[in-house]
Coordinates of C-alpha atoms and ligand atoms in Angstrom, one line a residue:
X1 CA 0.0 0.0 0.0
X2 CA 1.8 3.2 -1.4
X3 CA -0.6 5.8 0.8
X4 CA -1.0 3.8 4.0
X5 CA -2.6 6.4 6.9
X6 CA -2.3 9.3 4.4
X7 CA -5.3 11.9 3.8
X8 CA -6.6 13.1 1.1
X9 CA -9.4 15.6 -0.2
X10 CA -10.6 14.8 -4.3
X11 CA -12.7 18.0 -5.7
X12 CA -15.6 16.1 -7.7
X13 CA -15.1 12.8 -6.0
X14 CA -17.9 10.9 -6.9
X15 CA -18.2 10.2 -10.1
X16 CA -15.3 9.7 -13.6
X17 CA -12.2 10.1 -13.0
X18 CA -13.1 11.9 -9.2
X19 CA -14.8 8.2 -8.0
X20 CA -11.9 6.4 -9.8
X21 CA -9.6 8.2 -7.8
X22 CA -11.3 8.0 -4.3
X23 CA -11.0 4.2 -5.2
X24 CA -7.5 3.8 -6.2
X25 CA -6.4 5.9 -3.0
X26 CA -8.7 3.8 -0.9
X27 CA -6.5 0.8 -2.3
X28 CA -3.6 2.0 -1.4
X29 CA -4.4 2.8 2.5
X30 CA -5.8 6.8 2.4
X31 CA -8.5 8.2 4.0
X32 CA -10.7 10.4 1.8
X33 CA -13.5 13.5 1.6
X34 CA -14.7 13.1 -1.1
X35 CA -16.2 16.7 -2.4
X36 CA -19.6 15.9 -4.2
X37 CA -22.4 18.6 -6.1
X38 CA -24.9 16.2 -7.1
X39 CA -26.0 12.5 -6.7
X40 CA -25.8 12.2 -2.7
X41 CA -26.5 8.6 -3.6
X42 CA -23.1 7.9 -5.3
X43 CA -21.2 9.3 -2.7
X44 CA -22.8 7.2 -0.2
X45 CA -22.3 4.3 -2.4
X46 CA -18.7 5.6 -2.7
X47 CA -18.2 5.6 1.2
X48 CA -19.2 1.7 1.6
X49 CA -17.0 0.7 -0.7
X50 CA -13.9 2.5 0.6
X51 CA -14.9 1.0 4.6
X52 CA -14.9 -2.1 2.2
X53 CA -11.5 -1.8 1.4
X54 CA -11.0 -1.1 5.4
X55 CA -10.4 3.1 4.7
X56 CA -12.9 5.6 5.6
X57 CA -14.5 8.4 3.7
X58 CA -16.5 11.2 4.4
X59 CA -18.2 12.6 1.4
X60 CA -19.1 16.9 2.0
X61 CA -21.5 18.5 -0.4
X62 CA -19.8 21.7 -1.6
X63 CA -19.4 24.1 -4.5
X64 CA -15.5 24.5 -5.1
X65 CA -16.0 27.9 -6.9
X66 CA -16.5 29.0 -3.4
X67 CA -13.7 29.7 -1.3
X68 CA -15.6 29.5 1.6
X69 CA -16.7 25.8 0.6
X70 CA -12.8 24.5 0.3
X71 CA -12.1 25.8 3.4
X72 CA -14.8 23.7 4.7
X73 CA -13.7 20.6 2.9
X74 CA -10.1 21.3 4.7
X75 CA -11.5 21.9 7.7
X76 CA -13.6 18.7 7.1
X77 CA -10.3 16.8 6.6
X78 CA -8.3 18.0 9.5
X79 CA -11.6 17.5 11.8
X80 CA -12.1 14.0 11.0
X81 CA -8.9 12.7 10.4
X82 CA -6.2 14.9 11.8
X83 CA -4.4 16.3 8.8
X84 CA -4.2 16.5 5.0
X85 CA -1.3 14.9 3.1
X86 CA -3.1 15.0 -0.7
X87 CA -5.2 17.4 -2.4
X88 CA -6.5 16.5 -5.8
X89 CA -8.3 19.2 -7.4
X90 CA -10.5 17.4 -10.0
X91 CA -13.8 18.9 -10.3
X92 CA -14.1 19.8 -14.2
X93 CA -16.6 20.9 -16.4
X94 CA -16.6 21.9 -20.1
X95 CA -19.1 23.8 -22.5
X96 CA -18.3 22.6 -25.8
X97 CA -18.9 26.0 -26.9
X98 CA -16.5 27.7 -29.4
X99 CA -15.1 31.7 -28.9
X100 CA -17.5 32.9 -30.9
X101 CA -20.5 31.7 -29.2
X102 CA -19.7 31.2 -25.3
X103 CA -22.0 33.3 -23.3
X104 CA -19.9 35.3 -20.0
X105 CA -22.6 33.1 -17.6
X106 CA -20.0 29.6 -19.3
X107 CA -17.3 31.2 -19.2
X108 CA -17.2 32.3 -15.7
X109 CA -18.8 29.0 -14.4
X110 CA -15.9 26.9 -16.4
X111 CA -13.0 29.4 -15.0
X112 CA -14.5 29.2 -11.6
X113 CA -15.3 25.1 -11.6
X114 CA -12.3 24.2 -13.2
X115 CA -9.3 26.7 -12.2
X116 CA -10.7 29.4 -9.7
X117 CA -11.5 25.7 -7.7
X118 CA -7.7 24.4 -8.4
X119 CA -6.1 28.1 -7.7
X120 CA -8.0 28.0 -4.0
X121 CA -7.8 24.3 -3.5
X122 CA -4.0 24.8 -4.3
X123 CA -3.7 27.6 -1.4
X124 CA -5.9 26.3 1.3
X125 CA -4.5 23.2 1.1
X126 CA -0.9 24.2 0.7
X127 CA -1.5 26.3 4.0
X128 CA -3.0 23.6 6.2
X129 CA 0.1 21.4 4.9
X130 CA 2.5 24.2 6.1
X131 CA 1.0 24.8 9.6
X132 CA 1.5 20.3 9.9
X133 CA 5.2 20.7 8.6
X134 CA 6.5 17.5 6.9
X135 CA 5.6 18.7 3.4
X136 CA 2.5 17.2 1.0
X137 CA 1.2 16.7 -2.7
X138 CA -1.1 18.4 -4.7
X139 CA -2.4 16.5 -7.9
X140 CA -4.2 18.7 -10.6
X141 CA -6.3 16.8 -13.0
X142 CA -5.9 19.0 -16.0
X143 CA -5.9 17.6 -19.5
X144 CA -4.5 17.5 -23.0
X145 CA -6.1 20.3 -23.9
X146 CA -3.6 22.2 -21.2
X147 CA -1.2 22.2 -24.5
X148 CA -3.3 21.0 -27.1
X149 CA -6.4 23.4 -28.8
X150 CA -10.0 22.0 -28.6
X151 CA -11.7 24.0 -31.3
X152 CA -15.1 24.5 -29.7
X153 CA -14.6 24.0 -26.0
X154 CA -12.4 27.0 -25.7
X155 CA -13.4 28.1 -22.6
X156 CA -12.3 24.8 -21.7
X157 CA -8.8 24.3 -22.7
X158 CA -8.6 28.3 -21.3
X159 CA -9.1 26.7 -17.8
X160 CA -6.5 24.0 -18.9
X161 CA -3.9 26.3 -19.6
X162 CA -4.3 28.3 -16.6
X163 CA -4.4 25.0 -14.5
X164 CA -0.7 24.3 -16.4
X165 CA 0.5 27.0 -15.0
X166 CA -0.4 27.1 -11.8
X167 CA 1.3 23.7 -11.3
X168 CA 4.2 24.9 -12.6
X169 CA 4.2 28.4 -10.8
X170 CA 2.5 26.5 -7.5
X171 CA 5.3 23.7 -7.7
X172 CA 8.2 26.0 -7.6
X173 CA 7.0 28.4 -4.8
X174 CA 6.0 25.4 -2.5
X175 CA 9.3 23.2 -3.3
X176 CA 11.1 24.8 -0.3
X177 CA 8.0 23.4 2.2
X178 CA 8.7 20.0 0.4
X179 CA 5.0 20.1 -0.8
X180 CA 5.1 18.7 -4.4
X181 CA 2.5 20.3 -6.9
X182 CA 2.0 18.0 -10.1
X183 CA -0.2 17.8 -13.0
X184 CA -2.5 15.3 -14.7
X185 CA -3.1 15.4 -18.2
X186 CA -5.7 12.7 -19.5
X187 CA -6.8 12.4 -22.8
X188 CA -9.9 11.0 -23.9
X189 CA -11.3 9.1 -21.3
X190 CA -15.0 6.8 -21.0
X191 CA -16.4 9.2 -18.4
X192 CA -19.7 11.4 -18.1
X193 CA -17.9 14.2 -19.7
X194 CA -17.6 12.3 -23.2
X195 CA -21.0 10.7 -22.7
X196 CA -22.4 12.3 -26.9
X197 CA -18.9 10.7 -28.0
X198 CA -19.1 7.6 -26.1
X199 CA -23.0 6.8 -27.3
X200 CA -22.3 7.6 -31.0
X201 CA -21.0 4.6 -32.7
X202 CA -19.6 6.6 -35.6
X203 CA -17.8 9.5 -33.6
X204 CA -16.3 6.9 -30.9
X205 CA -15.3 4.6 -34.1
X206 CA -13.1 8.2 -35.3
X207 CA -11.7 9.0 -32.0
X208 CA -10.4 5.7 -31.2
X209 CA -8.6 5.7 -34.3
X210 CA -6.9 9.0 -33.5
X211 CA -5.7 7.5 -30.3
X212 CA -2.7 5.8 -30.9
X213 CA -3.1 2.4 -28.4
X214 CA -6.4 2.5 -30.3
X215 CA -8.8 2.9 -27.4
X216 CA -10.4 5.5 -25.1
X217 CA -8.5 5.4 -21.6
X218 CA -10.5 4.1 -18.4
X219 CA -10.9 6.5 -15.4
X220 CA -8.8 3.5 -13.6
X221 CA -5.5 4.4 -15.9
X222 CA -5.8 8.0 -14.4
X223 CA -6.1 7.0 -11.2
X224 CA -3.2 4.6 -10.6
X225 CA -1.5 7.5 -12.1
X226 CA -2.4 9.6 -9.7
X227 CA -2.1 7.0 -7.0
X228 CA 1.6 6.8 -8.2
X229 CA 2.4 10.3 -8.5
X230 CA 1.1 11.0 -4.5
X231 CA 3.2 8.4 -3.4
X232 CA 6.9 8.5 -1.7
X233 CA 7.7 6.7 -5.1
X234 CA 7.4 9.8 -7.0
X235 CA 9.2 11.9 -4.8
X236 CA 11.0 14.2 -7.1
X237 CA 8.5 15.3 -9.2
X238 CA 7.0 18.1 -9.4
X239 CA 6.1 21.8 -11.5
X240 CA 5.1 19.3 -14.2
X241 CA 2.4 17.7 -16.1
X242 CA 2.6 13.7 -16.5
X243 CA -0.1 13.2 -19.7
X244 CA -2.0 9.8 -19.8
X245 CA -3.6 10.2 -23.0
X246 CA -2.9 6.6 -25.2
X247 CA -0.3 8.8 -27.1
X248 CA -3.4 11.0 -28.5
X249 CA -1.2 14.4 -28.2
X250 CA 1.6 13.1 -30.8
X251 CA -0.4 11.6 -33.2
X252 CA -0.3 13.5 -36.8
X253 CA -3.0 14.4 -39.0
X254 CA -1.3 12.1 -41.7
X255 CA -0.3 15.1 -44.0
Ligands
BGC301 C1 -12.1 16.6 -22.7 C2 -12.9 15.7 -23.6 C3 -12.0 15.3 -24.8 C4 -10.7 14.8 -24.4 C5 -9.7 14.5 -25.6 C6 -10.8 16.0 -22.4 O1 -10.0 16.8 -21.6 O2 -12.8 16.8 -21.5 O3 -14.0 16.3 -24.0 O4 -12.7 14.3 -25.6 O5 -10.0 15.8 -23.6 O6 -9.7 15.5 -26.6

């Protein structure tokens, strides 16, 4: 078990990639809260299995475009289980809207889900690690499109790039309190978010073949990852992005 008595918080815990992650940390010995918005059903579903796996996790409803509400899922974690060793900031939304037609009400609610939540997550939990001493890891699930343009879900990959940089920026200013800021970038993955893709035989038929291993990834691949990159076993990385995409990012257009 790579994350025996370690505790962790996951932004958007209980479902995709979020509930793979709660999972995979379980596994490996962690204790979780696990931030929800909807379905209190899956969360609770989520908490039997990690006592299952002989962990314990609290799932808090909050809105992590709040401020307020990550303090409280900090505060939730040092209540319940003494301290916080892992933050993974991986509540994500996207609007598959292009520049030319995304309203101000998507943009602001993508910036503020996906990297106002990641910015303050970044902070509150950096500053609870500090007060504890003995360093930490923050995980930011970004995505290809940190790099890569999406036409059409611009503000989107906006959020992605910003996310890049704050786990570079983040990474080098918390190095001297040994707290290790790294990034995950998935690419196409079977999850709620690319449900239309996923249901359309034709579409998924194109994207797998754009992927070089051939397939769409499993939220489990992103998870282990993330499992890995927590652990003591990744202990000198950080201010970067590991991508877990099949190869998707390399692949050429065949011109
Ligand atoms: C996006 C998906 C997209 C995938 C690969 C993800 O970050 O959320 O909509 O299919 O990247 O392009």
């Amino acid at each position: 078990m790579k994350l025996k008595g370690k505790v962790a918080i996951v932004t958007g815990g209980n479902s995709g990639i979020g509930a793979a992650i709660v999972l995979e940390l379980a596994r490996q010995g962690a204790n979780i809260v696990i931030d929800y918005r909807s379905r209190p059903e899956a969360t609770e579903a989520l908490e039997k299995q990690v006592a299952a796996l002989g962990d314990c996790a609290i799932g808090i409803r909050a809105d992590v475009s709040k401020l307020a509400d990550l303090q409280m899922l900090v505060d939730s974690a040092v209540k319940e289980f003494g301290r916080i060793d892992l933050m993974v900031n991986n509540a994500g939304v996207e609007t598959r809207t292009s520049v030319l037609d995304t309203t101000e009400q998507q943009y602001e609610s993508v910036l503020a889900i996906n990297l106002k939540s990641a910015f303050f997550g970044t902070q509150l939990a950096a500053r609870q690690m500090i007060l504890q001493g003995g360093g930490g890891c923050i995980v930011n699930i970004s995505s290809v499109h940190e790099d890569w343009p999406m036409p059409g879900n611009s503000a989107y990959c906006l959020s992605k790039g910003g996310m890049r940089m704050l786990t570079r920026t983040a990474g080098v200013e918390l190095g001297p309190h040994h707290i290790r800021v790294v990034g995950v970038g998935p690419g196409a993955v079977a999850t709620p978010i690319n449900e239309a893709t996923l249901e359309d035989p034709q579409a998924l038929k194109k994207l797998n073949a754009a992927i070089p291993l051939g397939r769409v990834g499993t939220p489990e691949s992103i998870a282990r990852t993330v499992a890995f990159l927590a652990s003591d076993e990744a202990d000198y990385i950080t201010a970067t992005t590991l991508f877990v995409d099949g190869g998707l990012m390399q692949q050429s257009p065949g011109l």
